[in-house]
Coordinates of N, CA, C and O and ligand atoms in Angstrom, one line a residue:
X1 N -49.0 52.2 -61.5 CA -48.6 51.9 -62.8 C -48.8 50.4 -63.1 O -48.1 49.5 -62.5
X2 N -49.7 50.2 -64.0 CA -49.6 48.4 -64.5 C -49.8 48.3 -65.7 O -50.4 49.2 -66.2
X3 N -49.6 47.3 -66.4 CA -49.5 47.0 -67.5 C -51.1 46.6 -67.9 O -51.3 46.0 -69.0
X4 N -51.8 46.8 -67.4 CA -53.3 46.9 -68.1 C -54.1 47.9 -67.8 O -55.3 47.7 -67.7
X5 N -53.5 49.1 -67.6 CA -53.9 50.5 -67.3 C -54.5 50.7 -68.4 O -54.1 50.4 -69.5
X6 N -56.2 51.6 -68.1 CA -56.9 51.9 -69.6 C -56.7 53.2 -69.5 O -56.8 53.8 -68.4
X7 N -56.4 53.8 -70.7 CA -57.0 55.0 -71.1 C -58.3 55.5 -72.5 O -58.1 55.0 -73.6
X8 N -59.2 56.1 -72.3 CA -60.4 56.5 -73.2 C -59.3 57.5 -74.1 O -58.7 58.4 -73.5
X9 N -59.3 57.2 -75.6 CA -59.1 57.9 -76.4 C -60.3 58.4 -77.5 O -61.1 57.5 -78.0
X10 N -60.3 59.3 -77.7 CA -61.3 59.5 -78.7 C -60.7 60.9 -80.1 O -60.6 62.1 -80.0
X11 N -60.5 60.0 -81.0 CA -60.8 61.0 -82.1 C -62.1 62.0 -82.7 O -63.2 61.7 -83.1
X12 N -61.4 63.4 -82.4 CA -62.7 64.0 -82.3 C -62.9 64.6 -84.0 O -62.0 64.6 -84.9
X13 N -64.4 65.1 -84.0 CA -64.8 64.9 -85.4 C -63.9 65.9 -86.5 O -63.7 65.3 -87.6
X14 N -63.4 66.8 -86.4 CA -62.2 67.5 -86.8 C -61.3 66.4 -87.4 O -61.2 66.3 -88.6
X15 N -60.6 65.8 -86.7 CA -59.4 64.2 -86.8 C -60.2 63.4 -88.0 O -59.6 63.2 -89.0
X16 N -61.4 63.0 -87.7 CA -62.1 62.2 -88.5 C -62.1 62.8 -89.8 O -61.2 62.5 -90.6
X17 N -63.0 63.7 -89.9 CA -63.3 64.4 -91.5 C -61.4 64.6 -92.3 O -60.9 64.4 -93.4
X18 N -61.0 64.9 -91.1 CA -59.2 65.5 -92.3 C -58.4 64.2 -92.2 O -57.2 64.2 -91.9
X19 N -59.0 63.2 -92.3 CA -58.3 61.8 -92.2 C -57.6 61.4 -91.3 O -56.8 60.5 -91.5
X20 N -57.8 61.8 -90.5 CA -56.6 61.5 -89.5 C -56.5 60.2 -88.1 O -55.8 60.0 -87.1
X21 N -57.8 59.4 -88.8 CA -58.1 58.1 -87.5 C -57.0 56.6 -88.2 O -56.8 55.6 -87.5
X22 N -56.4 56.8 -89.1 CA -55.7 55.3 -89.4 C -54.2 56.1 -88.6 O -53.6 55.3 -87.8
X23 N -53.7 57.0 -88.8 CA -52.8 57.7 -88.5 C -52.7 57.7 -86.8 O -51.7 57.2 -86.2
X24 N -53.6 58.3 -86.4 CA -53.7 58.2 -84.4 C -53.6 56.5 -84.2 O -52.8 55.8 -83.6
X25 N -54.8 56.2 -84.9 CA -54.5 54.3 -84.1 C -53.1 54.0 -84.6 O -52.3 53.9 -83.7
X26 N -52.7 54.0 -85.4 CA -51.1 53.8 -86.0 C -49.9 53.9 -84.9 O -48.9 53.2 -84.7
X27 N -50.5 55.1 -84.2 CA -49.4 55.6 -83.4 C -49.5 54.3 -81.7 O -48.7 53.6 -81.0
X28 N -50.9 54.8 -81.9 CA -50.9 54.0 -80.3 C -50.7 52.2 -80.6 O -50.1 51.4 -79.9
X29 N -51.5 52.0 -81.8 CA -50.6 50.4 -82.0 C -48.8 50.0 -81.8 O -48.3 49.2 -81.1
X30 N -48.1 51.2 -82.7 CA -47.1 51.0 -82.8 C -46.3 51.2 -81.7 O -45.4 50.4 -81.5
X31 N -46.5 52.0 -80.8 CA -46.5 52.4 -79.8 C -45.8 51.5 -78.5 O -44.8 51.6 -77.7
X32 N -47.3 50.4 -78.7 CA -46.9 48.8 -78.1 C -48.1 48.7 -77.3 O -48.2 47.7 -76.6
X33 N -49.4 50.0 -77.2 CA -50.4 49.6 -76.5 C -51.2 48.4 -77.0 O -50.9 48.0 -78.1
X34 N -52.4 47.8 -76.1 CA -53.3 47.2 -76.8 C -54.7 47.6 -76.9 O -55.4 48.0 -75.9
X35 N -55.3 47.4 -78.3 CA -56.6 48.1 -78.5 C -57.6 47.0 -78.1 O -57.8 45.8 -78.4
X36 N -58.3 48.0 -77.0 CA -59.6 46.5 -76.2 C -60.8 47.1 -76.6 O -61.7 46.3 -76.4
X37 N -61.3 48.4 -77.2 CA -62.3 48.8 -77.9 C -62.4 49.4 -78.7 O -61.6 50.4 -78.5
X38 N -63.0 49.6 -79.9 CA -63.1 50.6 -80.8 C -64.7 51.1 -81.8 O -65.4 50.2 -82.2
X39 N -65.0 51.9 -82.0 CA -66.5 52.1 -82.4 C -66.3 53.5 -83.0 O -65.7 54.4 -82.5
X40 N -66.9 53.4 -84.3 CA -67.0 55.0 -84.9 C -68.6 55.3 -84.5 O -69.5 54.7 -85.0
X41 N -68.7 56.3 -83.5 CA -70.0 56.9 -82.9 C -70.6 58.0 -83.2 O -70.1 58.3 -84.3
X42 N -71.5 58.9 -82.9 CA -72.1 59.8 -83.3 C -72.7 60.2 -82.0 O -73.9 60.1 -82.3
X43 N -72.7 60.7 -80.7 CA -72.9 61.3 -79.6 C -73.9 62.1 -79.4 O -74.1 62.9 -80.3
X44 N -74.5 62.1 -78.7 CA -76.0 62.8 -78.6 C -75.5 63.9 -77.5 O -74.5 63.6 -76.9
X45 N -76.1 65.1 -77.3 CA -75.9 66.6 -76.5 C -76.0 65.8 -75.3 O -74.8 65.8 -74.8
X46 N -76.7 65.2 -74.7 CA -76.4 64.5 -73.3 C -75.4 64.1 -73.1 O -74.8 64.4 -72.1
X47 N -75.2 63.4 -73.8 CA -73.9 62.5 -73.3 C -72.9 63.1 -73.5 O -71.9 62.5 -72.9
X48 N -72.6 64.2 -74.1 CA -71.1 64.9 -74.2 C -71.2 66.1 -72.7 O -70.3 66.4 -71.9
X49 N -72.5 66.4 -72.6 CA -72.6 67.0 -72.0 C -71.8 66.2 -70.5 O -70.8 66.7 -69.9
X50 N -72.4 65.1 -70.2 CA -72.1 63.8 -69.1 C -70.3 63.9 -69.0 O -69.5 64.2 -68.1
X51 N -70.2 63.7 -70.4 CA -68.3 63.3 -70.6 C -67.6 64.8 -70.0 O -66.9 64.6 -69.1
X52 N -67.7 65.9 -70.4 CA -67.3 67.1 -70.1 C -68.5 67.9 -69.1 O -68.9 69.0 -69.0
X53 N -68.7 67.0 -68.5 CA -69.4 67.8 -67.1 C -68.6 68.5 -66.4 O -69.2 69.4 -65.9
X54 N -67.3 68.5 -66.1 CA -66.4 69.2 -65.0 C -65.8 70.4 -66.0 O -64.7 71.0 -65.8
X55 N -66.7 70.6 -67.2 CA -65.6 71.9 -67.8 C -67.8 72.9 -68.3 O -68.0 74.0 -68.8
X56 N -68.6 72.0 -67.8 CA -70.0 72.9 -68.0 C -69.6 74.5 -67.5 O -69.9 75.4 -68.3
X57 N -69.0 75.0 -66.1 CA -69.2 76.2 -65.8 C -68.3 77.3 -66.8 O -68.2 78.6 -66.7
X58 N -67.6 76.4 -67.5 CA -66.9 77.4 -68.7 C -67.2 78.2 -70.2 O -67.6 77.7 -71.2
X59 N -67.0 79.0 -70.2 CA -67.8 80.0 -71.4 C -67.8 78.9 -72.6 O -68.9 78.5 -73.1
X60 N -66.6 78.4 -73.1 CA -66.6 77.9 -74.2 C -67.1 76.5 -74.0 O -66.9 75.6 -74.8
X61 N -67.8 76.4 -73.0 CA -69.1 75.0 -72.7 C -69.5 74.7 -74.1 O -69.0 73.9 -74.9
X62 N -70.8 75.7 -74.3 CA -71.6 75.4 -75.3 C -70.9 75.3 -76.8 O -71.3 74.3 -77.4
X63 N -69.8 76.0 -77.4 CA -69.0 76.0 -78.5 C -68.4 74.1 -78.2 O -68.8 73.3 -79.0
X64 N -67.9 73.9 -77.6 CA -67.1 72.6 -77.1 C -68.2 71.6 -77.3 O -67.8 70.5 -77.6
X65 N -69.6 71.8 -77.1 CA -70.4 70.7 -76.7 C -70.7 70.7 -78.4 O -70.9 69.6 -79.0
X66 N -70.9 71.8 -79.2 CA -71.5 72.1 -80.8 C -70.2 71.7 -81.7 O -70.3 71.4 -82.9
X67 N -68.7 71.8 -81.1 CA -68.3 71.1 -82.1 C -67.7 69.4 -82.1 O -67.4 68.6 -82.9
X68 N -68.0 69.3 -80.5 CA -68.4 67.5 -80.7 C -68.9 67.0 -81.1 O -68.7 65.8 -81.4
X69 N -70.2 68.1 -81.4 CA -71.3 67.3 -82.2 C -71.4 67.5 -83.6 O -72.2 66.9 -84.4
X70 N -70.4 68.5 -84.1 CA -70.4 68.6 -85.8 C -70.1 66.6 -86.5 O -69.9 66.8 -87.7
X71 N -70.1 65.9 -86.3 CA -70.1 65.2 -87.5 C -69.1 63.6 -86.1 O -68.3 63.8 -85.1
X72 N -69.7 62.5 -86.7 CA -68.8 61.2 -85.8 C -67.4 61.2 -85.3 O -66.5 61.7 -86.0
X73 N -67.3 60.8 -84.1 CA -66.1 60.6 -83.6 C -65.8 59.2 -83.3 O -66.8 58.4 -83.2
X74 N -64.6 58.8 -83.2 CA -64.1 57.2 -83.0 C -63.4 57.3 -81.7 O -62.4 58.0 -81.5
X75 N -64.2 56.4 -80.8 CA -64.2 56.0 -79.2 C -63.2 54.8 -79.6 O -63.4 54.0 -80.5
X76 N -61.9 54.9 -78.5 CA -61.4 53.4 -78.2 C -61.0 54.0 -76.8 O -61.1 55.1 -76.2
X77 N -60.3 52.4 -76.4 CA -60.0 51.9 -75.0 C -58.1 51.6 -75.5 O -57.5 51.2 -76.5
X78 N -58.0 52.1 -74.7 CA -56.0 51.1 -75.1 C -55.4 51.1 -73.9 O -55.1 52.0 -73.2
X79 N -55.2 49.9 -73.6 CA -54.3 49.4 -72.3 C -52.5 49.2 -72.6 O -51.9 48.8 -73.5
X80 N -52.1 49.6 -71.3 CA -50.9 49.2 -71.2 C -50.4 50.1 -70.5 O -51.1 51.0 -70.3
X81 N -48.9 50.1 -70.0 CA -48.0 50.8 -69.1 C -48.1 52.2 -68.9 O -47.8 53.1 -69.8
X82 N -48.7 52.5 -67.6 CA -49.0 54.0 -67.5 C -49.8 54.5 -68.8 O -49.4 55.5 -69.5
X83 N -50.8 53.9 -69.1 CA -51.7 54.2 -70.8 C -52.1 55.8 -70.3 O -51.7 56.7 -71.1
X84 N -52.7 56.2 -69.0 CA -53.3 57.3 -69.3 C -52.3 58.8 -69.7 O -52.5 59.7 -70.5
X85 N -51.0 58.4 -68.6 CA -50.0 59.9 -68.6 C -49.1 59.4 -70.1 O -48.5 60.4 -70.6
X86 N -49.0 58.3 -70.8 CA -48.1 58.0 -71.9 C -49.3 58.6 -73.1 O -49.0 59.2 -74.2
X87 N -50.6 58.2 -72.7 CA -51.5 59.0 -74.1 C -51.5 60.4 -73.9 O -51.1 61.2 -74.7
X88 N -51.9 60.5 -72.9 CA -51.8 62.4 -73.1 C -50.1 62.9 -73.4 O -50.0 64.1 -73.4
X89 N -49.3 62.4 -73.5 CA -48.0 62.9 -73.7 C -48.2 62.8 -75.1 O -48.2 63.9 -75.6
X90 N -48.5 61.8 -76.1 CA -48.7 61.6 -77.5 C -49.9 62.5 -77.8 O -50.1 62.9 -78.9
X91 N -50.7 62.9 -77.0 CA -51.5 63.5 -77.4 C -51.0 65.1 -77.8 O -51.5 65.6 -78.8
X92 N -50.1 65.9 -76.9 CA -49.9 66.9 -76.6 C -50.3 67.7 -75.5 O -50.6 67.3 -74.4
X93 N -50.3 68.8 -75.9 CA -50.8 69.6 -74.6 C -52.2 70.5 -75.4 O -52.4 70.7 -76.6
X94 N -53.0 70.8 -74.4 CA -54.5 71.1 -74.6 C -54.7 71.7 -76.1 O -55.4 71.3 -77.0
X95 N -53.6 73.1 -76.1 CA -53.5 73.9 -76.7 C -52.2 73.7 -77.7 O -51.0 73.6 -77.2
X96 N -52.6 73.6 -79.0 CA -52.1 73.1 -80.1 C -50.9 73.6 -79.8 O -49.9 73.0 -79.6
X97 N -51.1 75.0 -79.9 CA -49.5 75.7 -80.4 C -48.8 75.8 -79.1 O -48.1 76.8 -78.9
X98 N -49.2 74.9 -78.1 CA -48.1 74.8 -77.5 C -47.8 73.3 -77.2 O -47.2 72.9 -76.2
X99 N -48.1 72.8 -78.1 CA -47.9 70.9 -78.2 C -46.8 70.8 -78.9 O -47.0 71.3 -80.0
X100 N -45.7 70.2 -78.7 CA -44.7 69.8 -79.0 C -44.8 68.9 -80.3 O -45.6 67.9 -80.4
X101 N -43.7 69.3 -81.4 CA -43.4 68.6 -82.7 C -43.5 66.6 -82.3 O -42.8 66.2 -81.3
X102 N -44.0 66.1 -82.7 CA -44.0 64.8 -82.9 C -45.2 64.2 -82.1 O -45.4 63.0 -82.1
X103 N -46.2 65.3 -81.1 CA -47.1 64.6 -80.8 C -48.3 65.0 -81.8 O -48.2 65.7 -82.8
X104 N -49.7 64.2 -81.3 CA -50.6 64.3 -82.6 C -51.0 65.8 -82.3 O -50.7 66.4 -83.3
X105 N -51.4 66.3 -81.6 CA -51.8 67.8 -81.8 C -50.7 69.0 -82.0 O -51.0 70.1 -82.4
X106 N -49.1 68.5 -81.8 CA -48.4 69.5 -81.9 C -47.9 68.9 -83.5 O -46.8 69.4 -84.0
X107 N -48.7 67.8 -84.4 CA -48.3 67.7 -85.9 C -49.6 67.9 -86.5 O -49.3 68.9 -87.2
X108 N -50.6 67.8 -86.7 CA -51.7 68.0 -86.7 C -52.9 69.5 -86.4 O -53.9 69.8 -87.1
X109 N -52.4 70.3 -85.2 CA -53.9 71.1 -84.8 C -52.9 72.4 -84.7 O -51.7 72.3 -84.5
X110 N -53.6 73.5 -84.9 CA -53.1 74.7 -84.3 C -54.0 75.4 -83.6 O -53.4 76.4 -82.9
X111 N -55.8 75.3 -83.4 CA -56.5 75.5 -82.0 C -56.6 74.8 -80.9 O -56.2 73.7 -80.8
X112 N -57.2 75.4 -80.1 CA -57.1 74.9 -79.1 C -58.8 74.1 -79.0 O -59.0 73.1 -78.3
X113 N -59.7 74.7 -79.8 CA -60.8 74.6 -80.5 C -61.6 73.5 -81.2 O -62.7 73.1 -81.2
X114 N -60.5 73.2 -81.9 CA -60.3 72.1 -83.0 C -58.7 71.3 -82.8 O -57.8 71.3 -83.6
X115 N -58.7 70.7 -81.6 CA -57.4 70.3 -81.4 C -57.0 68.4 -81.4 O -56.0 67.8 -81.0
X116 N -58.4 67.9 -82.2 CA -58.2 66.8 -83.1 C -58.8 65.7 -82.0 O -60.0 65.4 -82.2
X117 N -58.4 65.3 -81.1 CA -58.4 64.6 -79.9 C -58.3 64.6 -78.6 O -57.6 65.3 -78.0
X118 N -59.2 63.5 -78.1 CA -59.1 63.7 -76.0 C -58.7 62.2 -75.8 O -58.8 61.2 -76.5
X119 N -58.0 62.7 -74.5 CA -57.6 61.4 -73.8 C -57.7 62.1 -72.2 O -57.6 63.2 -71.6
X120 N -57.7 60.3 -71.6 CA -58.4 60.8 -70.1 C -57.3 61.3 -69.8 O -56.3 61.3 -70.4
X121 N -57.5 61.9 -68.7 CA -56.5 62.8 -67.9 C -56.0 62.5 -66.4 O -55.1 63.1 -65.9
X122 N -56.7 61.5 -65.7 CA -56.2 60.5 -65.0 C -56.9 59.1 -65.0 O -57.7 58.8 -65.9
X123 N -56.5 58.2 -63.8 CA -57.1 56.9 -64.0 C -58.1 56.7 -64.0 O -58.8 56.0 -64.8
X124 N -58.4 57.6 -62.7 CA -60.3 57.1 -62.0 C -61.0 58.0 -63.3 O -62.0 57.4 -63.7
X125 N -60.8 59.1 -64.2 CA -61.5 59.9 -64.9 C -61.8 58.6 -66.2 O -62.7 58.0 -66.7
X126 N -60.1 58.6 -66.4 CA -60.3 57.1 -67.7 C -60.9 55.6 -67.6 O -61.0 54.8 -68.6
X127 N -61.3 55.4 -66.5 CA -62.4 54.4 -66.0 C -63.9 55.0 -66.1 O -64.8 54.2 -66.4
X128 N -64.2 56.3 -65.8 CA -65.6 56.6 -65.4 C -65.9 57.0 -67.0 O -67.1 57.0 -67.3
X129 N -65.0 57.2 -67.9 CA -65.0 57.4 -69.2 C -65.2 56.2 -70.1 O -66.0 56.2 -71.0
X130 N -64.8 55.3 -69.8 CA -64.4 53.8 -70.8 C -66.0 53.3 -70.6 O -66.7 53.1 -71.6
X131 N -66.3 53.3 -69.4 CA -67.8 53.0 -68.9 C -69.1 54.0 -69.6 O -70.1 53.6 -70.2
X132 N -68.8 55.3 -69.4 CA -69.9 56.0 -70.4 C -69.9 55.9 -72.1 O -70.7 56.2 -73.0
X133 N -68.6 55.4 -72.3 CA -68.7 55.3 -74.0 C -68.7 54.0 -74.1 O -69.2 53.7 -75.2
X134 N -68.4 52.8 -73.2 CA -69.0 52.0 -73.9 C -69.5 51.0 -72.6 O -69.0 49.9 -72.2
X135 N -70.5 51.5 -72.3 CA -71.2 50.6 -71.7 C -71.5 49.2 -71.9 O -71.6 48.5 -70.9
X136 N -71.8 48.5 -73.2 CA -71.4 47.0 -73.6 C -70.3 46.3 -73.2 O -70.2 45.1 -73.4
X137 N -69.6 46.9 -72.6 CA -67.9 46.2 -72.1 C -67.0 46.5 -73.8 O -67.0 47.0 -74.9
X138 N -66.5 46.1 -73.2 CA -64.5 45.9 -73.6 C -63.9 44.7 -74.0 O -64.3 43.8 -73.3
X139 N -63.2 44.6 -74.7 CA -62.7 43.3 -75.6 C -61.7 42.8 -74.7 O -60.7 43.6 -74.8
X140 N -61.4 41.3 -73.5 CA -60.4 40.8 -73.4 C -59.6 39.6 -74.3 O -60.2 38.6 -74.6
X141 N -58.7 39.8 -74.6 CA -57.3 38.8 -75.1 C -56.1 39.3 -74.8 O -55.8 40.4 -74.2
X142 N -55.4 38.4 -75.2 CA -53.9 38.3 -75.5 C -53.3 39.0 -76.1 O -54.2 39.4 -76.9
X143 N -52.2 39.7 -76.5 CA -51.9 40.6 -77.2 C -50.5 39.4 -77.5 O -49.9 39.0 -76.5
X144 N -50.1 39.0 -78.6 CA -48.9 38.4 -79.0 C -48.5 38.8 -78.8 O -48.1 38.5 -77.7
X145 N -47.6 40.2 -79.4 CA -46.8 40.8 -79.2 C -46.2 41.3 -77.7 O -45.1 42.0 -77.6
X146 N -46.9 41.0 -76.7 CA -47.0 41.4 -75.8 C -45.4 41.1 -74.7 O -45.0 41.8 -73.8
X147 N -45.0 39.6 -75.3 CA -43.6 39.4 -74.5 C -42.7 39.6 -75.6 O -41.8 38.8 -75.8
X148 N -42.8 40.8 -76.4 CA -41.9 41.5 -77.2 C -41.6 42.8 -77.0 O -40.8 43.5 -77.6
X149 N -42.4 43.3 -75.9 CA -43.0 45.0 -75.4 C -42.6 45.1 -74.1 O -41.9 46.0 -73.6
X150 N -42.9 44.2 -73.7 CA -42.9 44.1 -71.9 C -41.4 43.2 -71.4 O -41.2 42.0 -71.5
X151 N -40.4 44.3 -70.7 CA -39.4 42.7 -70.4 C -39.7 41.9 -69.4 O -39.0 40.9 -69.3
Ligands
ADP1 P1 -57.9 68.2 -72.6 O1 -58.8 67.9 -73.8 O2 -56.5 68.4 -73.0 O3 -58.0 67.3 -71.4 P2 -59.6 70.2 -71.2 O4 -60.2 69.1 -70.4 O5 -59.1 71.4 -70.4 O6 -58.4 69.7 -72.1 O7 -60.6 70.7 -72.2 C1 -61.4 69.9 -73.0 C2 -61.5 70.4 -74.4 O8 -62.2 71.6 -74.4 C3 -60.2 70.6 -75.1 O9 -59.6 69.5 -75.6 C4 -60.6 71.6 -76.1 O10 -61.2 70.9 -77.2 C5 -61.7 72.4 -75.4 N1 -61.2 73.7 -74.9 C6 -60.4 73.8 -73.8 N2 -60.1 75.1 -73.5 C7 -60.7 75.8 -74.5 C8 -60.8 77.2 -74.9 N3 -60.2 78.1 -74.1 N4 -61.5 77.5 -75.9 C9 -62.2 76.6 -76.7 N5 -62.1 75.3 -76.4 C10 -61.4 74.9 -75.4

């Protein structure tokens, strides 16, 4: 656990279209993470294919890979305390209707299908992630707020 742990979040195109990217960053700003990337993208069949390589031998492969690609998604990076297991807690659990009230998928999604957003799911995955979406690197600074978050 350290306080510049990254996790890959990505609002998926579902989140985007029903407005819901000022709302997710909202959460993870307020939160007390810090945002070290961000880019509204548009993903080509390879590359999703690359990101979700360890779920290819599953039926709903091809449906998964066609609704990533329905319409842009918004890639960031956000660092800070245990980022990967604290985002996926805000994120919910896979499956909407079983995500708990106050996270984004259990306020937001009721498929599992269309379940708004991903986040990595451990460290080494949210590193080998941060690197395929954004190969240009990552924003370092200071976060002001930072000896207001951290005791
Ligand atoms: P998570 O996104 O929570 O890490 P997984 O890695 O298991 O979950 O699955 C990746 C994504 O694949 C899910 O977020 C969801 O969009 C989709 N998915 C998972 N299971 C199913 C399913 N049974 N039917 C359709 N889509 C699914």
């Amino acid at each position: 656990m350290s306080t510049t742990e990254q996790t890959y979040i990505m609002i998926k195109p579902d989140g985007v279209q029903r407005g819901l990217v000022g709302d997710i960053i909202a959460r993870f700003e307020k939160r007390g993470f810090k945002l070290v990337a961000l880019k509204l993208a548009t993903p080509t069949k390879e590359h999703l294919e690359k990101h979700y390589a360890d779920l290819s031998s599953k039926g709903f492969f091809p449906r998964l890979i066609e609704y990533m690609m329905s319409g842009p998604v918004v890639c960031m990076v956000w660092e800070g305390l245990d980022a990967v297991k604290t985002g996926r807690v805000m994120l919910g659990a896979t499956n909407p209707l079983a995500s708990a009230p106050g996270t984004i998928r259990g306020d937001y999604a009721l498929q599992v299908g269309m379940n708004v957003c991903h986040g990595s799911d451990s460290v080494e995955n949210g590193q080998k992630e941060v690197e395929l979406w954004f190969p240009e690197g990552i924003n370092q600074y200071k976060l002001a707020a930072q000896a207001w978050i951290y005791e």
